[in-house]
Amino acid sequence: MSTINRRVAIVTGSSRGLGRAAAERLAKDGLAVIINYAGNEAAAKQTVDAITAAGGEARPFKADVADEAQVEALFDFTAQEFGGVDVTVNCAGIMTTKPVIDFTVEEFDRMHAINVRGTFLVSREAARRMRAGGAIINISTAAERQALPAYGPYAMSKGAVEGLSLVLARELKGRDITVNAVGPGPVATELFLTGKDEALIERIASLNPFNRIGQPPEIAEVISFLAGPARWINGQTIFVNGGMN
């Protein structure tokens, strides 16, 4: 167990993309961070090494967020390493985009297993174990408000995340734990960029008053705010999209 007296965060899906940016920002804020990953051990190690090199403290842990036993093991490991957990950020997620009529049941079930079931399992375990003064931060999307074609089942999965966040915030009354969701617009991550050509990316960027897509650190900044000083923000979804809608 670490002997450093500091707050502790679990960030799921934090070996790459938005999760990595969130983990690095929380580590910069002084939190010890658990880098959760599902399969890319090398990327998880790179994230841990980057945090350590910057003076932070991090440990990797492999767990499929859709598996109940593995989620419990993730929290057990965190308690063993750092003594408890104060912040949980649900960044693990996948995105499949295509018209509803072309979606297969298998694609739908796979996406919802991670985006919905995974967020539920991690949030439930966090609610059971989190210390007072803590924060649960779930990742939603601005896509549901934008009503973009091909984003239907993905937006549906994130609508479920927002619903869970709202109710859980109220269920934790008296625990001094906040629960919020962050809804990013298009962000320059592998999750968003995969399968899109430059013309499509530019067209999506043009929908934003800044004429660009977001960067992971810009989303991580809001996660950091909700994880720390924003104690009077609770049961909300904060859209972080540069004014796209």
Short mmCIF file of C-alpha atoms in Angstrom, two decimals:
data_model
loop_
_atom_site.label_atom_id
_atom_site.label_comp_id
_atom_site.label_asym_id
_atom_site.label_seq_id
_atom_site.Cartn_x
_atom_site.Cartn_y
_atom_site.Cartn_z
CA MET A 1 0.00 0.00 0.00
CA SER A 2 1.18 3.50 -0.78
CA THR A 3 2.38 5.50 2.18
CA ILE A 4 1.56 8.78 0.45
CA ASN A 5 -1.49 10.47 1.94
CA ARG A 6 -3.46 11.50 -1.11
CA ARG A 7 -6.85 11.10 -2.74
CA VAL A 8 -7.30 8.12 -5.02
CA ALA A 9 -9.00 7.80 -8.41
CA ILE A 10 -10.02 4.86 -10.56
CA VAL A 11 -10.29 5.77 -14.24
CA THR A 12 -11.72 3.02 -16.43
CA GLY A 13 -10.58 2.75 -20.02
CA SER A 14 -7.60 4.95 -19.22
CA SER A 15 -4.84 3.36 -21.28
CA ARG A 16 -5.70 5.61 -24.24
CA GLY A 17 -7.78 8.52 -25.44
CA LEU A 18 -10.04 10.48 -23.15
CA GLY A 19 -9.45 8.08 -20.26
CA ARG A 20 -5.70 8.61 -20.43
CA ALA A 21 -6.13 12.39 -20.55
CA ALA A 22 -8.39 12.22 -17.49
CA ALA A 23 -5.97 10.00 -15.60
CA GLU A 24 -3.01 12.24 -16.38
CA ARG A 25 -4.92 15.35 -15.33
CA LEU A 26 -6.07 13.82 -12.04
CA ALA A 27 -2.51 12.67 -11.33
CA LYS A 28 -1.34 16.22 -12.04
CA ASP A 29 -3.94 17.39 -9.52
CA GLY A 30 -2.24 15.19 -6.92
CA LEU A 31 -4.42 12.07 -6.97
CA ALA A 32 -3.02 8.55 -7.06
CA VAL A 33 -4.59 6.87 -10.09
CA ILE A 34 -5.53 3.33 -11.04
CA ILE A 35 -5.16 2.87 -14.80
CA ASN A 36 -7.84 0.38 -15.78
CA TYR A 37 -7.59 -1.31 -19.16
CA ALA A 38 -9.31 -4.22 -20.88
CA GLY A 39 -6.63 -5.58 -23.17
CA ASN A 40 -3.87 -3.18 -24.23
CA GLU A 41 -1.28 -3.76 -21.53
CA ALA A 42 1.43 -1.88 -23.41
CA ALA A 43 -0.69 1.27 -23.67
CA ALA A 44 -1.59 1.02 -19.98
CA LYS A 45 2.08 0.78 -19.07
CA GLN A 46 2.84 3.83 -21.21
CA THR A 47 0.19 5.81 -19.34
CA VAL A 48 1.54 4.71 -15.96
CA ASP A 49 5.10 5.57 -17.06
CA ALA A 50 4.00 9.02 -18.27
CA ILE A 51 2.29 9.77 -14.97
CA THR A 52 5.26 8.50 -12.96
CA ALA A 53 7.72 10.50 -15.06
CA ALA A 54 5.69 13.64 -14.31
CA GLY A 55 5.93 12.98 -10.57
CA GLY A 56 2.57 11.29 -10.08
CA GLU A 57 1.61 7.88 -8.78
CA ALA A 58 -0.30 5.27 -10.79
CA ARG A 59 -0.87 1.53 -11.00
CA PRO A 60 -2.28 -0.47 -13.92
CA PHE A 61 -5.07 -3.02 -13.50
CA LYS A 62 -6.69 -5.16 -16.16
CA ALA A 63 -10.46 -5.57 -15.79
CA ASP A 64 -13.40 -5.91 -18.14
CA VAL A 65 -15.93 -3.40 -16.81
CA ALA A 66 -18.80 -5.57 -18.07
CA ASP A 67 -17.72 -8.42 -15.77
CA GLU A 68 -19.01 -8.14 -12.20
CA ALA A 69 -16.20 -10.17 -10.60
CA GLN A 70 -13.50 -8.22 -12.43
CA VAL A 71 -15.01 -4.89 -11.36
CA GLU A 72 -14.99 -6.06 -7.74
CA ALA A 73 -11.35 -7.11 -8.18
CA LEU A 74 -10.54 -3.65 -9.55
CA PHE A 75 -11.82 -2.01 -6.38
CA ASP A 76 -10.16 -4.64 -4.17
CA PHE A 77 -6.83 -3.89 -5.85
CA THR A 78 -7.32 -0.14 -5.39
CA ALA A 79 -8.00 -0.61 -1.68
CA GLN A 80 -4.92 -2.83 -1.31
CA GLU A 81 -2.65 -0.39 -3.12
CA PHE A 82 -3.92 2.95 -1.85
CA GLY A 83 -6.33 2.26 1.02
CA GLY A 84 -9.58 3.31 -0.65
CA VAL A 85 -11.14 5.30 -3.47
CA ASP A 86 -12.32 8.90 -3.67
CA VAL A 87 -12.98 9.44 -7.38
CA THR A 88 -14.30 7.08 -10.03
CA VAL A 89 -14.36 8.09 -13.70
CA ASN A 90 -16.19 5.82 -16.15
CA CYS A 91 -14.34 6.40 -19.42
CA ALA A 92 -14.45 2.83 -20.75
CA GLY A 93 -16.70 2.72 -23.78
CA ILE A 94 -17.02 1.80 -27.43
CA MET A 95 -18.83 3.52 -30.30
CA THR A 96 -20.34 1.90 -33.36
CA THR A 97 -21.96 4.29 -35.81
CA LYS A 98 -24.35 3.26 -38.56
CA PRO A 99 -28.05 3.75 -39.35
CA VAL A 100 -30.44 1.95 -37.02
CA ILE A 101 -31.76 -0.21 -39.87
CA ASP A 102 -28.24 -1.56 -40.47
CA PHE A 103 -27.40 -2.26 -36.82
CA THR A 104 -27.10 -5.90 -35.79
CA VAL A 105 -28.26 -7.18 -32.43
CA GLU A 106 -24.72 -8.39 -31.76
CA GLU A 107 -23.29 -4.89 -32.33
CA PHE A 108 -26.00 -3.37 -30.15
CA ASP A 109 -25.44 -5.85 -27.30
CA ARG A 110 -21.64 -5.46 -27.38
CA MET A 111 -21.83 -1.66 -27.17
CA HIS A 112 -24.40 -1.70 -24.40
CA ALA A 113 -22.48 -4.32 -22.42
CA ILE A 114 -19.60 -1.87 -22.04
CA ASN A 115 -21.31 1.51 -22.16
CA VAL A 116 -24.35 0.67 -20.03
CA ARG A 117 -23.66 -2.51 -18.06
CA GLY A 118 -20.05 -1.46 -17.46
CA THR A 119 -21.01 1.99 -16.21
CA PHE A 120 -23.65 0.43 -13.97
CA LEU A 121 -21.29 -2.14 -12.44
CA VAL A 122 -18.48 0.35 -11.81
CA SER A 123 -20.85 3.01 -10.45
CA ARG A 124 -22.53 0.48 -8.17
CA GLU A 125 -19.22 -0.69 -6.75
CA ALA A 126 -18.06 2.90 -6.34
CA ALA A 127 -21.26 3.75 -4.48
CA ARG A 128 -20.69 0.82 -2.13
CA ARG A 129 -17.07 1.65 -1.34
CA MET A 130 -16.36 5.32 -1.97
CA ARG A 131 -15.22 7.56 0.87
CA ALA A 132 -17.00 10.74 1.90
CA GLY A 133 -16.04 13.73 -0.21
CA GLY A 134 -15.89 11.55 -3.29
CA ALA A 135 -17.10 11.96 -6.86
CA ILE A 136 -18.42 9.57 -9.49
CA ILE A 137 -18.06 10.95 -13.01
CA ASN A 138 -19.68 9.13 -15.91
CA ILE A 139 -19.03 9.85 -19.57
CA SER A 140 -22.04 10.56 -21.74
CA THR A 141 -22.09 12.30 -25.13
CA ALA A 142 -23.39 15.41 -26.83
CA ALA A 143 -24.46 13.23 -29.78
CA GLU A 144 -27.93 12.63 -28.35
CA ARG A 145 -28.66 16.37 -28.34
CA GLN A 146 -27.23 16.81 -31.81
CA ALA A 147 -29.38 13.96 -33.18
CA LEU A 148 -26.71 13.08 -35.72
CA PRO A 149 -27.64 10.27 -38.11
CA ALA A 150 -25.81 6.97 -37.44
CA TYR A 151 -25.41 7.72 -33.72
CA GLY A 152 -28.76 6.29 -32.57
CA PRO A 153 -27.78 3.21 -30.52
CA TYR A 154 -24.66 4.98 -29.20
CA ALA A 155 -26.70 7.99 -28.07
CA MET A 156 -29.21 5.54 -26.58
CA SER A 157 -26.47 3.90 -24.49
CA LYS A 158 -25.29 7.26 -23.20
CA GLY A 159 -28.82 8.39 -22.39
CA ALA A 160 -28.91 5.44 -20.01
CA VAL A 161 -25.68 6.69 -18.42
CA GLU A 162 -27.24 10.10 -17.79
CA GLY A 163 -30.32 8.50 -16.24
CA LEU A 164 -28.22 6.40 -13.88
CA SER A 165 -26.14 9.41 -12.85
CA LEU A 166 -29.19 11.50 -12.01
CA VAL A 167 -30.82 8.82 -9.85
CA LEU A 168 -27.63 7.66 -8.13
CA ALA A 169 -26.83 11.22 -7.08
CA ARG A 170 -30.08 11.26 -5.13
CA GLU A 171 -29.67 7.77 -3.72
CA LEU A 172 -26.37 8.77 -2.16
CA LYS A 173 -28.00 11.48 -0.06
CA GLY A 174 -26.10 11.98 3.17
CA ARG A 175 -22.90 10.33 1.89
CA ASP A 176 -21.17 13.53 0.64
CA ILE A 177 -20.59 11.91 -2.76
CA THR A 178 -21.42 13.69 -6.01
CA VAL A 179 -22.48 11.94 -9.20
CA ASN A 180 -22.33 13.75 -12.52
CA ALA A 181 -21.99 13.01 -16.20
CA VAL A 182 -19.80 14.75 -18.76
CA GLY A 183 -21.09 14.89 -22.34
CA PRO A 184 -18.25 15.59 -24.76
CA GLY A 185 -18.80 16.66 -28.32
CA PRO A 186 -16.50 15.24 -31.03
CA VAL A 187 -13.02 14.79 -29.55
CA ALA A 188 -9.75 13.90 -31.27
CA THR A 189 -9.48 10.36 -29.92
CA GLU A 190 -9.18 6.99 -31.59
CA LEU A 191 -12.80 6.30 -30.60
CA PHE A 192 -14.04 9.25 -32.68
CA LEU A 193 -11.51 9.30 -35.52
CA THR A 194 -11.62 5.62 -36.48
CA GLY A 195 -13.50 5.06 -39.73
CA LYS A 196 -13.82 8.76 -40.62
CA ASP A 197 -12.04 10.39 -43.54
CA GLU A 198 -10.67 13.93 -43.38
CA ALA A 199 -13.63 15.40 -45.23
CA LEU A 200 -16.11 13.98 -42.73
CA ILE A 201 -14.05 15.17 -39.76
CA GLU A 202 -13.90 18.69 -41.24
CA ARG A 203 -17.63 18.65 -41.88
CA ILE A 204 -18.33 17.70 -38.26
CA ALA A 205 -15.84 20.30 -37.03
CA SER A 206 -17.65 22.98 -39.05
CA LEU A 207 -20.75 22.47 -36.89
CA ASN A 208 -18.81 23.98 -33.97
CA PRO A 209 -18.44 27.78 -33.56
CA PHE A 210 -14.69 27.19 -33.17
CA ASN A 211 -14.55 25.21 -36.43
CA ARG A 212 -12.63 22.38 -34.80
CA ILE A 213 -13.16 19.26 -32.74
CA GLY A 214 -12.22 19.08 -29.10
CA GLN A 215 -8.99 17.83 -27.58
CA PRO A 216 -8.84 15.26 -24.73
CA PRO A 217 -7.25 17.68 -22.21
CA GLU A 218 -10.22 20.03 -22.65
CA ILE A 219 -12.59 17.30 -21.49
CA ALA A 220 -10.20 16.22 -18.74
CA GLU A 221 -10.27 19.78 -17.39
CA VAL A 222 -14.00 19.47 -16.66
CA ILE A 223 -13.53 16.00 -15.16
CA SER A 224 -10.88 17.48 -12.88
CA PHE A 225 -13.28 20.23 -11.81
CA LEU A 226 -16.04 17.73 -10.96
CA ALA A 227 -13.56 15.50 -9.15
CA GLY A 228 -12.30 18.28 -6.92
CA PRO A 229 -13.73 21.71 -6.15
CA ALA A 230 -17.19 21.33 -7.73
CA ARG A 231 -19.00 20.05 -4.64
CA TRP A 232 -22.22 21.96 -5.35
CA ILE A 233 -22.66 20.41 -8.79
CA ASN A 234 -24.52 17.14 -8.40
CA GLY A 235 -26.84 15.03 -10.53
CA GLN A 236 -26.01 17.02 -13.66
CA THR A 237 -24.79 16.39 -17.19
CA ILE A 238 -22.19 18.94 -18.26
CA PHE A 239 -21.89 19.23 -22.04
CA VAL A 240 -18.35 20.03 -23.17
CA ASN A 241 -18.49 20.69 -26.89
CA GLY A 242 -17.39 24.24 -27.60
CA GLY A 243 -20.96 25.35 -28.30
CA MET A 244 -21.83 22.71 -30.88
CA ASN A 245 -25.42 22.67 -29.65
#
